[in-house]
């Protein structure tokens, strides 16, 4: 089963962005063989506004990443986490190298099947 992962990273090397502060998500596609491929970058307006999130901006971010099965970030607040789960996206706070984090998610997803 193919799926997409959104990654909150400023440099493409490390998952280093708080979900609410992210201005851009790297999108990777995991194919039937379990191999990941970079697809694109998607720009968003960060939903966090000084410790609280804007419902409107959070909803817009949700629209931009709605085709992702997982979101990887360095941190995420409880409100944003709940919102993502409600729209069918599983968020993970995994501040690590992007390649490592993606491989961990692929392994996790395989175990779910």
Coordinates of N, CA and C in Angstrom, one line a residue:
X1 N 0.8 -1.2 0.0 CA 0.0 0.0 0.0 C 0.9 1.3 0.0
X2 N 0.6 2.1 -0.9 CA 1.4 3.4 -1.0 C 0.8 4.4 0.0
X3 N 1.6 5.3 0.5 CA 1.1 6.4 1.3 C 2.2 7.5 1.3
X4 N 1.8 8.6 1.9 CA 2.7 9.8 2.0 C 2.9 10.2 3.4
X5 N 4.1 10.7 3.6 CA 4.6 11.2 4.9 C 4.9 12.7 4.7
X6 N 4.4 13.5 5.6 CA 4.8 15.0 5.6 C 5.8 15.2 6.7
X7 N 6.9 15.9 6.4 CA 8.0 16.1 7.3 C 8.3 17.5 7.6
X8 N 8.3 17.9 8.9 CA 8.6 19.3 9.3 C 10.1 19.5 9.4
X9 N 10.7 20.0 8.4 CA 12.2 20.2 8.4 C 12.5 21.4 7.7
X10 N 13.5 22.2 8.3 CA 14.0 23.4 7.7 C 15.1 23.1 6.6
X11 N 15.8 22.0 6.8 CA 16.9 21.7 5.9 C 16.8 20.4 5.1
X12 N 15.8 19.6 5.3 CA 15.6 18.4 4.6 C 16.5 17.2 5.1
X13 N 17.2 17.5 6.1 CA 18.1 16.5 6.7 C 17.7 16.0 8.1
X14 N 17.1 16.9 8.8 CA 16.7 16.6 10.2 C 15.2 17.0 10.4
X15 N 14.5 16.2 11.1 CA 13.1 16.6 11.5 C 13.3 17.6 12.7
X16 N 13.2 18.9 12.4 CA 13.6 19.8 13.4 C 12.6 21.0 13.6
X17 N 11.4 20.8 13.1 CA 10.4 21.9 13.3 C 9.3 21.4 14.2
X18 N 8.9 22.3 15.0 CA 7.6 22.1 15.8 C 6.5 22.2 14.8
X19 N 5.5 21.3 14.9 CA 4.4 21.3 13.9 C 3.8 22.7 13.7
X20 N 3.5 23.4 14.8 CA 2.9 24.7 14.8 C 3.7 25.8 14.2
X21 N 5.0 25.6 14.1 CA 5.9 26.7 13.6 C 6.3 26.4 12.1
X22 N 5.9 25.3 11.6 CA 6.4 24.8 10.3 C 5.8 25.7 9.2
X23 N 6.7 26.1 8.3 CA 6.4 26.9 7.1 C 6.4 26.1 5.9
X24 N 6.9 24.9 6.0 CA 7.1 24.0 4.8 C 7.2 22.6 5.2
X25 N 6.4 21.7 4.5 CA 6.5 20.3 4.7 C 7.2 19.6 3.5
X26 N 8.1 18.7 3.8 CA 8.7 17.9 2.8 C 7.7 16.7 2.7
X27 N 7.4 16.3 1.5 CA 6.5 15.2 1.3 C 7.2 14.1 0.6
X28 N 7.2 12.9 1.2 CA 7.8 11.7 0.6 C 6.7 10.7 0.4
X29 N 6.8 9.9 -0.6 CA 5.9 8.8 -0.9 C 6.6 7.5 -0.6
X30 N 5.9 6.6 0.1 CA 6.4 5.3 0.3 C 5.6 4.4 -0.6
X31 N 6.4 3.7 -1.4 CA 5.8 2.8 -2.5 C 5.5 1.4 -2.0
X32 N 5.0 0.6 -2.8 CA 4.6 -0.8 -2.5 C 5.7 -1.6 -1.9
X33 N 7.0 -1.3 -2.3 CA 8.1 -2.0 -1.9 C 8.7 -1.5 -0.5
X34 N 8.0 -0.5 0.0 CA 8.5 0.1 1.2 C 9.7 1.0 1.1
X35 N 9.9 1.6 -0.2 CA 10.9 2.5 -0.4 C 10.4 3.9 -0.4
X36 N 11.1 4.9 0.1 CA 10.6 6.2 0.1 C 11.2 7.1 -1.0
X37 N 10.4 8.0 -1.5 CA 10.9 8.9 -2.6 C 10.4 10.3 -2.3
X38 N 11.3 11.3 -2.4 CA 10.9 12.6 -2.2 C 10.0 13.1 -3.3
X39 N 8.9 13.7 -3.0 CA 7.9 14.2 -4.0 C 8.0 15.7 -4.2
X40 N 7.9 16.4 -3.1 CA 7.8 17.9 -3.2 C 7.9 18.5 -1.8
X41 N 7.9 19.9 -1.9 CA 7.8 20.7 -0.7 C 6.4 21.4 -0.8
X42 N 5.8 21.5 0.3 CA 4.5 22.2 0.4 C 4.6 23.4 1.4
X43 N 4.4 24.6 1.0 CA 4.4 25.7 1.9 C 3.1 25.9 2.6
X44 N 3.2 26.3 3.9 CA 2.0 26.6 4.7 C 2.2 27.8 5.6
X45 N 1.2 28.4 6.1 CA 1.3 29.4 7.1 C 1.2 28.7 8.4
X46 N 2.3 28.9 9.2 CA 2.3 28.2 10.6 C 1.0 28.5 11.4
X47 N 0.4 27.5 11.9 CA -0.8 27.7 12.7 C -0.6 28.2 14.1
X48 N 0.6 28.1 14.6 CA 0.8 28.6 16.0 C 1.0 30.1 16.0
X49 N 0.4 30.7 17.1 CA 0.5 32.1 17.2 C 0.8 32.4 18.7
X50 N 2.1 32.3 19.1 CA 2.5 32.6 20.4 C 1.9 31.6 21.5
X51 N 2.0 30.3 21.2 CA 1.5 29.4 22.2 C 0.1 28.8 22.0
X52 N -0.6 29.5 21.2 CA -2.0 29.1 20.8 C -2.1 29.0 19.3
X53 N -2.9 28.1 18.8 CA -3.0 27.9 17.4 C -4.3 28.6 16.9
X54 N -4.2 29.0 15.7 CA -5.4 29.6 15.0 C -6.1 28.5 14.3
X55 N -7.4 28.3 14.7 CA -8.2 27.2 14.1 C -8.3 27.3 12.6
X56 N -8.4 28.6 12.1 CA -8.4 28.8 10.6 C -7.1 28.3 9.9
X57 N -6.0 28.7 10.5 CA -4.7 28.4 9.9 C -4.5 26.9 10.1
X58 N -4.9 26.3 11.2 CA -4.7 24.8 11.4 C -5.5 24.1 10.4
X59 N -6.7 24.5 10.1 CA -7.6 23.9 9.1 C -6.9 24.0 7.7
X60 N -6.3 25.1 7.4 CA -5.7 25.3 6.1 C -4.5 24.4 6.0
X61 N -3.7 24.3 7.0 CA -2.6 23.3 7.0 C -3.1 21.9 6.8
X62 N -4.2 21.6 7.5 CA -4.8 20.2 7.3 C -5.2 20.0 5.9
X63 N -5.7 21.0 5.2 CA -6.1 20.8 3.8 C -4.8 20.5 2.9
X64 N -3.7 21.2 3.2 CA -2.5 21.0 2.4 C -1.9 19.7 2.6
X65 N -2.0 19.1 3.8 CA -1.4 17.8 4.1 C -2.4 16.7 4.2
X66 N -3.6 16.9 3.7 CA -4.7 15.9 4.0 C -4.4 14.6 3.3
X67 N -3.6 14.5 2.3 CA -3.3 13.2 1.6 C -2.1 12.5 2.3
X68 N -1.6 13.0 3.4 CA -0.5 12.3 4.1 C -1.1 11.3 5.2
X69 N -0.5 10.2 5.3 CA -0.9 9.3 6.4 C -0.2 9.6 7.7
X70 N 1.0 10.1 7.6 CA 1.8 10.4 8.8 C 2.4 11.8 8.6
X71 N 2.6 12.5 9.8 CA 3.3 13.7 9.9 C 4.4 13.5 10.9
X72 N 5.6 13.9 10.5 CA 6.8 13.8 11.4 C 7.2 15.3 11.8
X73 N 7.4 15.5 13.0 CA 7.8 16.8 13.5 C 8.7 16.7 14.7
X74 N 9.3 17.8 15.2 CA 10.1 17.7 16.4 C 9.2 17.8 17.7
X75 N 8.1 18.5 17.6 CA 7.2 18.6 18.7 C 5.8 19.0 18.1
X76 N 4.8 18.7 18.9 CA 3.4 19.0 18.4 C 2.6 19.2 19.7
X77 N 1.8 20.3 19.7 CA 0.9 20.5 20.8 C -0.3 19.6 20.8
X78 N -1.0 19.4 22.0 CA -2.1 18.5 22.1 C -3.3 18.8 21.2
X79 N -3.6 20.1 21.0 CA -4.7 20.5 20.1 C -4.4 20.2 18.7
X80 N -3.2 20.4 18.2 CA -2.9 20.1 16.8 C -2.8 18.6 16.6
X81 N -2.3 17.9 17.6 CA -2.3 16.4 17.5 C -3.7 15.8 17.4
X82 N -4.6 16.3 18.2 CA -6.0 15.8 18.2 C -6.6 16.2 16.8
X83 N -6.4 17.4 16.3 CA -7.0 17.8 15.1 C -6.5 16.8 13.9
X84 N -5.2 16.6 13.9 CA -4.6 15.7 12.8 C -5.2 14.3 12.9
X85 N -5.3 13.8 14.1 CA -5.9 12.5 14.3 C -7.4 12.4 13.8
X86 N -8.1 13.5 14.1 CA -9.5 13.6 13.7 C -9.7 13.6 12.1
X87 N -8.6 14.1 11.4 CA -8.7 14.1 10.0 C -8.0 13.0 9.3
X88 N -7.6 12.0 10.2 CA -7.0 10.8 9.7 C -5.5 10.8 9.4
X89 N -4.8 11.7 10.1 CA -3.3 11.8 10.0 C -2.7 11.4 11.3
X90 N -1.7 10.6 11.3 CA -1.1 10.2 12.6 C 0.2 11.0 12.7
X91 N 0.3 11.9 13.7 CA 1.5 12.7 13.9 C 2.5 12.0 14.9
X92 N 3.8 12.2 14.6 CA 4.8 11.6 15.5 C 5.9 12.7 15.7
X93 N 6.2 12.9 17.0 CA 7.3 13.8 17.3 C 8.5 12.9 17.4
X94 N 9.4 13.1 16.4 CA 10.6 12.2 16.2 C 11.7 13.1 15.7
X95 N 12.3 13.9 16.6 CA 13.4 14.8 16.2 C 14.7 14.0 16.0
X96 N 14.8 13.6 14.7 CA 16.0 12.8 14.3 C 16.3 13.1 12.9
X97 N 17.3 12.4 12.3 CA 17.5 12.6 10.9 C 16.3 12.1 10.1
X98 N 16.0 12.8 9.0 CA 14.8 12.5 8.2 C 14.9 11.1 7.7
X99 N 16.0 10.6 7.2 CA 16.0 9.2 6.7 C 15.8 8.2 7.8
X100 N 16.3 8.4 8.9 CA 16.1 7.5 10.1 C 14.6 7.5 10.5
X101 N 14.0 8.7 10.6 CA 12.6 8.8 11.0 C 11.7 8.2 10.0
X102 N 11.9 8.4 8.7 CA 11.1 7.8 7.7 C 11.2 6.3 7.8
X103 N 12.4 5.8 7.9 CA 12.5 4.3 8.0 C 11.8 3.7 9.3
X104 N 11.8 4.4 10.4 CA 11.1 4.0 11.6 C 9.6 3.9 11.3
X105 N 9.1 4.9 10.6 CA 7.7 5.0 10.3 C 7.3 3.8 9.3
X106 N 8.2 3.6 8.3 CA 7.9 2.5 7.4 C 7.9 1.1 8.2
X107 N 8.8 0.9 9.1 CA 8.8 -0.3 9.9 C 7.6 -0.4 10.7
X108 N 7.2 0.7 11.3 CA 6.0 0.8 12.1 C 4.7 0.4 11.3
X109 N 4.6 1.0 10.1 CA 3.5 0.8 9.3 C 3.4 -0.6 8.8
X110 N 4.5 -1.3 8.5 CA 4.5 -2.7 8.1 C 3.9 -3.6 9.3
X111 N 4.3 -3.2 10.5 CA 3.8 -4.0 11.6 C 2.3 -3.9 11.8
X112 N 1.7 -2.8 11.3 CA 0.3 -2.6 11.5 C -0.5 -3.5 10.5
X113 N 0.1 -3.9 9.5 CA -0.7 -4.7 8.4 C -0.9 -6.1 8.8

